[in-house]
PDB file of C-alpha atoms and ligand atoms in Angstrom:
ATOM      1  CA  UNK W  14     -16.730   7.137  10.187  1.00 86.00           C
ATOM      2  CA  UNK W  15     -13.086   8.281  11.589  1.00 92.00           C
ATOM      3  CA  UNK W  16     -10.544   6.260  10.699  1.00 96.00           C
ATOM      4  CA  UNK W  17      -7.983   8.228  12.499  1.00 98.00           C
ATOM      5  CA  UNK W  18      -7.994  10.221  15.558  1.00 97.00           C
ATOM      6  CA  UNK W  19      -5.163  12.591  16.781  1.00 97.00           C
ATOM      7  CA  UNK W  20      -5.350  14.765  19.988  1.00 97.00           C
ATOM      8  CA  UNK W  21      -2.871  17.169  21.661  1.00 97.00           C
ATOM      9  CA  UNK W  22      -0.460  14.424  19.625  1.00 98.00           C
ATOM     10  CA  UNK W  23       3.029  15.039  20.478  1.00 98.00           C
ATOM     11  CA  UNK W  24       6.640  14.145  19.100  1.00 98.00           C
ATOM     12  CA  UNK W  25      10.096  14.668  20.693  1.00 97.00           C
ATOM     13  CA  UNK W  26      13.377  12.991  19.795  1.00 96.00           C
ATOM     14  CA  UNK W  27      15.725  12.363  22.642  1.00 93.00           C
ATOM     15  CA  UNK W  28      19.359  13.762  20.608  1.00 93.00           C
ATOM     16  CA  UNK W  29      21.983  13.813  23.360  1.00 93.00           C
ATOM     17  CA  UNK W  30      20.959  15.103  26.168  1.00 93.00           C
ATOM     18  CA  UNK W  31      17.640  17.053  25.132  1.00 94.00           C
ATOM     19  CA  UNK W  32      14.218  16.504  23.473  1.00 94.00           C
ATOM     20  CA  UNK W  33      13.932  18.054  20.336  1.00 95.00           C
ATOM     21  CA  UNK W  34       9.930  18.468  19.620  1.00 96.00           C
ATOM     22  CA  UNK W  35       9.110  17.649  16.200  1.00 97.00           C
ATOM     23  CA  UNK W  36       5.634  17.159  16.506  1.00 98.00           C
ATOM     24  CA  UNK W  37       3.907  19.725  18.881  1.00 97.00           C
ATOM     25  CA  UNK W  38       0.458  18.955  19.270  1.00 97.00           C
ATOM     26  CA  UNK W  39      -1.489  18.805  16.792  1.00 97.00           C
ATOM     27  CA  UNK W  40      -5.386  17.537  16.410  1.00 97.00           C
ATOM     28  CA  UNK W  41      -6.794  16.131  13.579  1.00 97.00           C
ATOM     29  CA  UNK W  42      -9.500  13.493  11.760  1.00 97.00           C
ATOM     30  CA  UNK W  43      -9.158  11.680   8.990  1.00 97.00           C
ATOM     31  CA  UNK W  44     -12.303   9.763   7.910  1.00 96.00           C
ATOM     32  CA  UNK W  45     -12.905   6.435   6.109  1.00 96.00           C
ATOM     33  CA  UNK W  46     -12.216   6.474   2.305  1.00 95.00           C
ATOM     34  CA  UNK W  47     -10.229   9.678   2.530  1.00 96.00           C
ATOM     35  CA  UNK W  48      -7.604  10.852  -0.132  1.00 96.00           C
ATOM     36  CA  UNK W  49      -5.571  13.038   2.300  1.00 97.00           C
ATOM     37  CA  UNK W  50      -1.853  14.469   2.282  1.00 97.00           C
ATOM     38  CA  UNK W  51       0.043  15.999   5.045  1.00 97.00           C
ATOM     39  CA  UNK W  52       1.792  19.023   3.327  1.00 97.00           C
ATOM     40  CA  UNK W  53       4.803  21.082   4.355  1.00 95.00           C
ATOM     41  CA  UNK W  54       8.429  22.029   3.690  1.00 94.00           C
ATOM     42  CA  UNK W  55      11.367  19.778   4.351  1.00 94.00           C
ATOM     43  CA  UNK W  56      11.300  19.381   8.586  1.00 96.00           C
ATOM     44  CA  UNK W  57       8.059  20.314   9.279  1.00 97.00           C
ATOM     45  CA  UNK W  58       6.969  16.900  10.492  1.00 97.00           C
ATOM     46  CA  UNK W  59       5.394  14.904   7.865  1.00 97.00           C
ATOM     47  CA  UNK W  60       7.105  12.074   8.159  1.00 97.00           C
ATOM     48  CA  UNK W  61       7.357  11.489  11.933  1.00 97.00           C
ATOM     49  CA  UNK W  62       3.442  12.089  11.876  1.00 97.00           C
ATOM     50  CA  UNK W  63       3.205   9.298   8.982  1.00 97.00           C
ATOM     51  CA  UNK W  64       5.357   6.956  11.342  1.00 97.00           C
ATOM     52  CA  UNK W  65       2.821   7.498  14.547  1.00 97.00           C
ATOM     53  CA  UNK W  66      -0.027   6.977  12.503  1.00 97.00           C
ATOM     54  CA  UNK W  67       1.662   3.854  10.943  1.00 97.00           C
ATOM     55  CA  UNK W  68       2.602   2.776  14.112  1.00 97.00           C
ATOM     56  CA  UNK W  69       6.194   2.421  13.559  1.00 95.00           C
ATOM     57  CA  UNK W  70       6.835   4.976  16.464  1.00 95.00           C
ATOM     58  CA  UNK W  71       5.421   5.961  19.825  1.00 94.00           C
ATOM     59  CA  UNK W  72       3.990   9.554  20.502  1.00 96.00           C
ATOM     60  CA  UNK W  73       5.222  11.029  23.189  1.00 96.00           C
ATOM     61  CA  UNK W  74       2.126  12.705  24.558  1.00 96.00           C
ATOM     62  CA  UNK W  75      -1.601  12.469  23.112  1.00 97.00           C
ATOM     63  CA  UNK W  76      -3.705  10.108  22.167  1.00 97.00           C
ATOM     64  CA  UNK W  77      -4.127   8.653  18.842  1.00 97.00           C
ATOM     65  CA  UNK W  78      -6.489   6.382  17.529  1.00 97.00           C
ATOM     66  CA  UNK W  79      -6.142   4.454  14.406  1.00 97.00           C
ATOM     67  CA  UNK W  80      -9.035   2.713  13.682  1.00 96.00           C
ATOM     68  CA  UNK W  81     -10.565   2.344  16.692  1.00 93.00           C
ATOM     69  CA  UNK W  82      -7.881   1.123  18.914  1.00 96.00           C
ATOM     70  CA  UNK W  83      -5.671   3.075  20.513  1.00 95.00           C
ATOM     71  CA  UNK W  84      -1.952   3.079  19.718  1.00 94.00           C
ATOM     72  CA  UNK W  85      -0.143   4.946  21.382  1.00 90.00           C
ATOM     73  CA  UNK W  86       0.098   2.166  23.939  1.00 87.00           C
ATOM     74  CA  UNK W  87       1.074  -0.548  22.047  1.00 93.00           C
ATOM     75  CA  UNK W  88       3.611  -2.750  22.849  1.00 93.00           C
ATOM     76  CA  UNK W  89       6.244  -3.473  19.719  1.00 92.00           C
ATOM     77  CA  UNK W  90       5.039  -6.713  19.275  1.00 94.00           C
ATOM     78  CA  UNK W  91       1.219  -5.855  19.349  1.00 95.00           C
ATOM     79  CA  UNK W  92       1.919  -2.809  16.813  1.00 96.00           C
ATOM     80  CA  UNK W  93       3.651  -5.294  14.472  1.00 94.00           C
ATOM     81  CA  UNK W  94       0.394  -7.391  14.178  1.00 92.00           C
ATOM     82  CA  UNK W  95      -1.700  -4.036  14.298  1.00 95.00           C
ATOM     83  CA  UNK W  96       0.559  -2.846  11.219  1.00 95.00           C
ATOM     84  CA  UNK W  97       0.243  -6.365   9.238  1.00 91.00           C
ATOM     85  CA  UNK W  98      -3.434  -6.951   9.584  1.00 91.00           C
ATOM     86  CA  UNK W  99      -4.274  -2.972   9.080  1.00 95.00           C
ATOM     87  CA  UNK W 100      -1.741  -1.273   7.186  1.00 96.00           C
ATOM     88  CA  UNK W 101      -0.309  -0.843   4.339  1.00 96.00           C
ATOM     89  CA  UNK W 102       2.726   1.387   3.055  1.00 96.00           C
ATOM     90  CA  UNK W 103       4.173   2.723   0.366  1.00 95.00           C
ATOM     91  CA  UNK W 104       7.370   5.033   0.426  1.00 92.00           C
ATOM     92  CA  UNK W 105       9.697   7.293  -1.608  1.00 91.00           C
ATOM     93  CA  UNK W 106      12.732   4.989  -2.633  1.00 93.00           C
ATOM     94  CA  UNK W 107       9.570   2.246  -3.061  1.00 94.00           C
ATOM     95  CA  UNK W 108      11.639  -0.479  -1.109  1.00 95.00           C
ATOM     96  CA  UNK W 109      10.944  -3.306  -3.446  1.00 97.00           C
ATOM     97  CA  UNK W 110      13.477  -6.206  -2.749  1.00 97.00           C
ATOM     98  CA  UNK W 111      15.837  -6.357  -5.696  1.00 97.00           C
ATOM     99  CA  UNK W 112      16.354  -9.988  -6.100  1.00 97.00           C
ATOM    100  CA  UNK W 113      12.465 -10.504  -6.215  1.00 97.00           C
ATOM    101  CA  UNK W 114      10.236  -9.857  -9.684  1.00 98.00           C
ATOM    102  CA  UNK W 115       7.398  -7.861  -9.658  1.00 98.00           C
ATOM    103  CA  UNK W 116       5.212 -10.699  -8.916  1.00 98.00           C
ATOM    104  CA  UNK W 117       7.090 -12.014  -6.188  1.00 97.00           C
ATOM    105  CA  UNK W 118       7.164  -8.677  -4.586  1.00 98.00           C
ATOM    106  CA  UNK W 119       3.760  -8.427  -4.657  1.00 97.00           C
ATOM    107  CA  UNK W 120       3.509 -12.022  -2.946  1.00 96.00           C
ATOM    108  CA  UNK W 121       5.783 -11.198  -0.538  1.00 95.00           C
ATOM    109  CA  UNK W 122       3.713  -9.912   2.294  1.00 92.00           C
ATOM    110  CA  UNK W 123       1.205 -13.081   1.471  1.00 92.00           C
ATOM    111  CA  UNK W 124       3.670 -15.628   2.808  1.00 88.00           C
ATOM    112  CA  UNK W 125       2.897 -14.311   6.159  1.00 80.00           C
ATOM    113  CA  UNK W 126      -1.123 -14.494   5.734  1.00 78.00           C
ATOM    114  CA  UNK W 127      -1.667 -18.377   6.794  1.00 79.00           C
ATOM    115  CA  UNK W 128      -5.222 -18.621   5.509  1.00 87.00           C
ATOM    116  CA  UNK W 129      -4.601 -18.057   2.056  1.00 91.00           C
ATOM    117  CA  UNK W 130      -4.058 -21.294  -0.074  1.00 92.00           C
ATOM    118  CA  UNK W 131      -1.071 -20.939  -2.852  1.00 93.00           C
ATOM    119  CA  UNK W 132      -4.148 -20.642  -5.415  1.00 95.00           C
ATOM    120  CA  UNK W 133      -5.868 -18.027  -3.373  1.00 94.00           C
ATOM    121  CA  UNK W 134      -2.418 -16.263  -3.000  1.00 95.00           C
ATOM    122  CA  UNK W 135      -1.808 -16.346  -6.991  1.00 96.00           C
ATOM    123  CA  UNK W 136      -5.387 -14.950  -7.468  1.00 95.00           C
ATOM    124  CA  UNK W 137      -4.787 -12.025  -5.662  1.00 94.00           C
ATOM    125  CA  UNK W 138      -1.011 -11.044  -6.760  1.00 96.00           C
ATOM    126  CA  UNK W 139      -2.578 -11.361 -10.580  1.00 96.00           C
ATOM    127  CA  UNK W 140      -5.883  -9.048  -9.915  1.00 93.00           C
ATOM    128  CA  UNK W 141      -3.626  -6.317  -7.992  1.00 94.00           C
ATOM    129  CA  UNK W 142      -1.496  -6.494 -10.544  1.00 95.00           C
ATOM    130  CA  UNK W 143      -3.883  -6.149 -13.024  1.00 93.00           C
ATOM    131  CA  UNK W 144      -5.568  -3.089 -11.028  1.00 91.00           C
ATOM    132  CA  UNK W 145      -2.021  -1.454 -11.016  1.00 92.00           C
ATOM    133  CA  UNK W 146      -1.376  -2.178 -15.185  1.00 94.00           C
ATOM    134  CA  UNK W 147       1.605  -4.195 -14.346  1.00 96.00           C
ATOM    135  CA  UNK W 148       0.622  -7.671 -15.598  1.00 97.00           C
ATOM    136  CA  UNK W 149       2.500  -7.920 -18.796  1.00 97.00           C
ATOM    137  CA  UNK W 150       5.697  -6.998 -16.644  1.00 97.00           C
ATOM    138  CA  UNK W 151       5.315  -9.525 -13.693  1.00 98.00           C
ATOM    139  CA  UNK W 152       8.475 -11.187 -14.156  1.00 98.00           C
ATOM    140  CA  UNK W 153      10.690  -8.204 -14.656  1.00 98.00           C
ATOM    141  CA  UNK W 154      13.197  -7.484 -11.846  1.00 98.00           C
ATOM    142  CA  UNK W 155      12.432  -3.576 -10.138  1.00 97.00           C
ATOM    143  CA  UNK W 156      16.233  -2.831 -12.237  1.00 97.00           C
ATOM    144  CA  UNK W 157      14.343  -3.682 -15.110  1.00 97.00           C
ATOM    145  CA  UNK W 158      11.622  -1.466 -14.345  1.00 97.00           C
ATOM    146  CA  UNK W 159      10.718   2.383 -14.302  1.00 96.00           C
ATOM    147  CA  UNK W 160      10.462   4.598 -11.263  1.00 95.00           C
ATOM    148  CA  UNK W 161       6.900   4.811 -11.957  1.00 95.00           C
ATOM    149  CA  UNK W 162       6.881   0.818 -12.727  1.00 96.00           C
ATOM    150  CA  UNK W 163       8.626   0.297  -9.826  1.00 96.00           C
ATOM    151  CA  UNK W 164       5.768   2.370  -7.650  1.00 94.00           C
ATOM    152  CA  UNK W 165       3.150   0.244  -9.450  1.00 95.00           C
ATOM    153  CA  UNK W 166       4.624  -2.640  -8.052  1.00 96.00           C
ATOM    154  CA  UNK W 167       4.925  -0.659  -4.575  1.00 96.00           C
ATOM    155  CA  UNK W 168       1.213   0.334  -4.488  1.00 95.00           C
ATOM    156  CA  UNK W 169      -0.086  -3.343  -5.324  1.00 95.00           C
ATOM    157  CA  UNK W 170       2.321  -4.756  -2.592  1.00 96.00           C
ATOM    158  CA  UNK W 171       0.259  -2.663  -0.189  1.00 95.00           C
ATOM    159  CA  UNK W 172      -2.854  -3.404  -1.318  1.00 94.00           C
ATOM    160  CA  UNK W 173      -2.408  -7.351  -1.409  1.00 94.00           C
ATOM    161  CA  UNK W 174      -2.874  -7.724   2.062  1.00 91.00           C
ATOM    162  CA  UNK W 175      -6.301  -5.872   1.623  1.00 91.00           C
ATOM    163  CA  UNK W 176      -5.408  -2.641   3.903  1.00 94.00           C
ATOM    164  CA  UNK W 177      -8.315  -0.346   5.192  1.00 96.00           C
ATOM    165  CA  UNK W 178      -5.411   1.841   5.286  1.00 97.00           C
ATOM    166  CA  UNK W 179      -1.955   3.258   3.556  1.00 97.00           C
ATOM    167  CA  UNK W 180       0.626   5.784   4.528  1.00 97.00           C
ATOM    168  CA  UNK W 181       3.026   7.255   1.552  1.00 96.00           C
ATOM    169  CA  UNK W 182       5.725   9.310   2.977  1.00 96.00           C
ATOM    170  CA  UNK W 183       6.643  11.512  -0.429  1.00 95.00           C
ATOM    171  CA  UNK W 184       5.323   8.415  -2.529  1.00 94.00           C
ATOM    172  CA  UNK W 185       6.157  10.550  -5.905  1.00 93.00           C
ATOM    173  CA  UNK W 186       9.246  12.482  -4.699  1.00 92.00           C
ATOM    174  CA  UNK W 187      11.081  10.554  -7.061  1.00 91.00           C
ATOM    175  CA  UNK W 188       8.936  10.514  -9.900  1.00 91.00           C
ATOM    176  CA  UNK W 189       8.505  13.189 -13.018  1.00 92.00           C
ATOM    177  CA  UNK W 190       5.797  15.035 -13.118  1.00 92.00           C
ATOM    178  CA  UNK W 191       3.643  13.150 -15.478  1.00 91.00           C
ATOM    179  CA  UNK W 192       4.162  10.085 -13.932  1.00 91.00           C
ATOM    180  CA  UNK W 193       3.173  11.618  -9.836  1.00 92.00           C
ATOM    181  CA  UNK W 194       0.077  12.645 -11.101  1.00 92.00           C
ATOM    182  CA  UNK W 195      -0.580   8.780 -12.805  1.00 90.00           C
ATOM    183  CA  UNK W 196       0.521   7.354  -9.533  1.00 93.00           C
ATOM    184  CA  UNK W 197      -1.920   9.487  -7.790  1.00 94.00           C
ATOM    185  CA  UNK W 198      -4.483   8.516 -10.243  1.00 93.00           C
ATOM    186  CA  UNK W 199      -3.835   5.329  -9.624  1.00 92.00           C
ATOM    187  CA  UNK W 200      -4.064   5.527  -5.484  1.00 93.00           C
ATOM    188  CA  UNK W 201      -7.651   7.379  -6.135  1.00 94.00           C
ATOM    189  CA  UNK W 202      -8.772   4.514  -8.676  1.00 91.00           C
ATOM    190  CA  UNK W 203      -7.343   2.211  -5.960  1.00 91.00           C
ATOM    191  CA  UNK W 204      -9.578   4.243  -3.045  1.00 94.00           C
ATOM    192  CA  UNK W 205     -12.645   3.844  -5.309  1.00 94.00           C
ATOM    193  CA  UNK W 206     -12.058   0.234  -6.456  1.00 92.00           C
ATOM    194  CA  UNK W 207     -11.080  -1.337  -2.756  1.00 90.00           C
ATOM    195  CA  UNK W 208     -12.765   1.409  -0.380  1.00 94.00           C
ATOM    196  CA  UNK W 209      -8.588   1.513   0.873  1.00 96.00           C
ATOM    197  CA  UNK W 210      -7.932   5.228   3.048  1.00 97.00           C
ATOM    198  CA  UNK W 211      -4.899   7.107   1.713  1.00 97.00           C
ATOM    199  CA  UNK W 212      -2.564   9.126   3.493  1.00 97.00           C
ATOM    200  CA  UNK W 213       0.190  10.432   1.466  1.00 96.00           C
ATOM    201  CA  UNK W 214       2.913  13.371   2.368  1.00 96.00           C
ATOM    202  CA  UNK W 215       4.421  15.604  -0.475  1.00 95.00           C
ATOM    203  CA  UNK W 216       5.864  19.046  -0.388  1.00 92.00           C
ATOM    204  CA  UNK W 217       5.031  19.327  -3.590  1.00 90.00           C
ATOM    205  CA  UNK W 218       2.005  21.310  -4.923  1.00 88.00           C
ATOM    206  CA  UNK W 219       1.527  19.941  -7.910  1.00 85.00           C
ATOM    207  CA  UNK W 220       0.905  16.775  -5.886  1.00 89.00           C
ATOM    208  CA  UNK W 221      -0.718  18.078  -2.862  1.00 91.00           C
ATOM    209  CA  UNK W 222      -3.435  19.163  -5.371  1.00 91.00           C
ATOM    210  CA  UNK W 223      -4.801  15.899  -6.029  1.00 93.00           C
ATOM    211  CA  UNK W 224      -5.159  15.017  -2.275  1.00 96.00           C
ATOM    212  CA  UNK W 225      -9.184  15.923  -1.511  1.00 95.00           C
ATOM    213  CA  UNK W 226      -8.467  16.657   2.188  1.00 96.00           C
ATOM    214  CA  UNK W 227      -5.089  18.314   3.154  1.00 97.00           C
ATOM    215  CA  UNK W 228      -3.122  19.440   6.276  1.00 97.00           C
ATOM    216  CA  UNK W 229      -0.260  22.177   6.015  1.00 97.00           C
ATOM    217  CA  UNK W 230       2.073  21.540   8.829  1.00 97.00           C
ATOM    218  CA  UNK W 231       4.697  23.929   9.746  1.00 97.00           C
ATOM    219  CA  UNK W 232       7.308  23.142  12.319  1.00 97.00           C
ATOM    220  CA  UNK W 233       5.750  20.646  14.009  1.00 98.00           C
ATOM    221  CA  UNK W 234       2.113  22.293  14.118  1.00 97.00           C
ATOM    222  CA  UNK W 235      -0.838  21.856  11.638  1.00 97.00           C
ATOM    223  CA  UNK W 236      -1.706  25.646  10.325  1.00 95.00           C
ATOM    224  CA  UNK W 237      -4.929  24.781   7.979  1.00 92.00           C
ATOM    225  CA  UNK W 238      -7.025  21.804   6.873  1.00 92.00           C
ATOM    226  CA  UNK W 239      -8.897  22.462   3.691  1.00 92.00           C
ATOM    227  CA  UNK W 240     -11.393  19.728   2.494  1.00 90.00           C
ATOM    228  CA  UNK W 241     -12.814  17.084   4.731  1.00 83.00           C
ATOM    229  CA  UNK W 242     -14.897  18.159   7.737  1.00 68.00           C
ATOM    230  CA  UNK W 243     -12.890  19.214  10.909  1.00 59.00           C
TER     231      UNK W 243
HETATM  232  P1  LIG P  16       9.568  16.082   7.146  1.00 75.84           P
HETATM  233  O1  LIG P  16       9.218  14.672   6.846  1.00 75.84           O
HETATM  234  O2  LIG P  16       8.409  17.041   7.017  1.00 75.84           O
HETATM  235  O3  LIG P  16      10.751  16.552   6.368  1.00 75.84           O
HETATM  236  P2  LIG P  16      10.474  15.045   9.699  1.00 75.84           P
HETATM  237  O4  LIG P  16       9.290  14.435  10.350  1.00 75.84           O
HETATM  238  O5  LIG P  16      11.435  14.125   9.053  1.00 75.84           O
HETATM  239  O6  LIG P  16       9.979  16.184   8.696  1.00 75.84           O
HETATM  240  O7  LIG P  16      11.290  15.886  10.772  1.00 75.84           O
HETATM  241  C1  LIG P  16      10.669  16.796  11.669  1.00 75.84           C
HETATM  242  C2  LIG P  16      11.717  17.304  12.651  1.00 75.84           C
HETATM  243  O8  LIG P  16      12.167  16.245  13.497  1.00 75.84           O
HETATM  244  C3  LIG P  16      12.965  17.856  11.994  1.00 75.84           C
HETATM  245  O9  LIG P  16      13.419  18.943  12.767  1.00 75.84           O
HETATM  246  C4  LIG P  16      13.951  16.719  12.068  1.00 75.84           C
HETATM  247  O10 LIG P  16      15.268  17.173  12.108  1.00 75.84           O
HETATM  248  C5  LIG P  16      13.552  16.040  13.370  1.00 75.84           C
HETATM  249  N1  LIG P  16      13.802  14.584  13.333  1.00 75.84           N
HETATM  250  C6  LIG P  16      13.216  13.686  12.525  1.00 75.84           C
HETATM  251  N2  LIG P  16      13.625  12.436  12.781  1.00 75.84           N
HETATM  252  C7  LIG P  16      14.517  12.540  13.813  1.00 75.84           C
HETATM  253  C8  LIG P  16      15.310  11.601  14.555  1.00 75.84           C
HETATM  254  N3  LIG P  16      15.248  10.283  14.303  1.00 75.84           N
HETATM  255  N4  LIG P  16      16.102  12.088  15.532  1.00 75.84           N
HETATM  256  C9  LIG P  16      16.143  13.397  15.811  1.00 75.84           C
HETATM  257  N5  LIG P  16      15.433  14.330  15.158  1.00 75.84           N
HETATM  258  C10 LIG P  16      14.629  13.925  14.165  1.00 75.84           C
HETATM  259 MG1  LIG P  17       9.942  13.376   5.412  1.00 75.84          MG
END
């Protein structure tokens, strides 16, 4: 089943008085329970792609599907829902609010679910932070934590709200080496356990060698796909 759908997709930034393309249409699939990463060097587009697919930006030409609606016509308001009830996201400087412990920051995007009762809520902060190894440290602020604590916490945040998908613009950039490739593990054990689709960028190839499916972009265009049908 495909998840996500681009076609002729296009992205231009107005900067004074011109458009400057950064996407330039590209076409590509990315099916249910995929492990993919958009690869490239620094400019090449990953992260404005991450933002159309994560709704958090409109294309400017092409059509793009994200699970089964399309979204390139969304109005703010309807992507905000899309993005809360779909989506999940991780990112580089992993964003957790510093007041908040690891627990709470898990919680946080639960306060906005109204179904869940306040027992319902605590059962699922304490299994995805189980799932993430991060139970013993629930009540540690992110300054008391590791970077690779820290995007623990991160990854169960976006997995509380039970995603079918997340987007991690350079999730590891940050990171050592050794503690990428656990994060990585743990987004694959995460895949397997929850049936959650990832979409991570990197321009790293240490890291982009984890991802089963990846796209190379280059200035805006894709230039391969290995792994994953077309
Ligand atoms: P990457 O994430 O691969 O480094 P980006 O998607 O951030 O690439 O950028 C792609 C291109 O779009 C670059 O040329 C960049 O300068 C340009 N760009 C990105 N964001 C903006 C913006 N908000 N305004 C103008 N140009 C932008
Ligand atoms: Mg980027």
């Amino acid at each position: 089943m495909s998840l996500v759908r681009a076609e002729r997709l296009e992205k231009s930034y107005r900067v004074g008085e011109v458009d400057v393309p950064a996407i330039r249409g590209v076409d590509f699939n990315i099916e249910a329970g995929a492990f993919v990463a958009f690869v490239g060097p620094s400019g090449s587009g990953k992260s404005t792609l991450l933002n159309l697919v994560g709704c958090l930006d409109h294309p400017s030409a092409g059509r793009l599907t994200v699970l089964d609606t399309e979204v390139a016509s969304l109005s703010r308001t309807a992507a905000a829902a899309f993005r809360g009830k779909n989506l999940g996201f991780v990112f580089q400087d992993f964003n957790l609010v510093p007041v908040l412990s690891a627990y709470e920051n898990i919680e946080y995007p639960l306060l906005m679910v109204r179904h869940l009762t306040p027992a319902q809520r605590r059962e699922r902060v304490e299994r995805l932070l189980a799932a993430v190894g991060m139970t013993e440290q629930a009540d540690k602020r992110p300054d008391q934590l590791s970077g690779g604590q820290k995007q623990r916490v991160a990854v169960a945040r976006a997995l509380v709200s039970e995603p079918k998908l997340v987007l991690a613009d350079e999730p590891t950039a940050n990171l050592d080496h050794d503690t990428a490739h656990r994060i990585l593990e743990l987004m694959k054990s995460m895949r397997d356990t929850f049936g959650t689709t990832f979409v991570f960028s990197t321009h790293d190839p240490k890291v982009m060698a984890e991802a089963e499916v990846t796209f190379l972009l280059e200035d805006g265009r894709l230039l391969e796909q290995n792994g994953g049908a077309a």
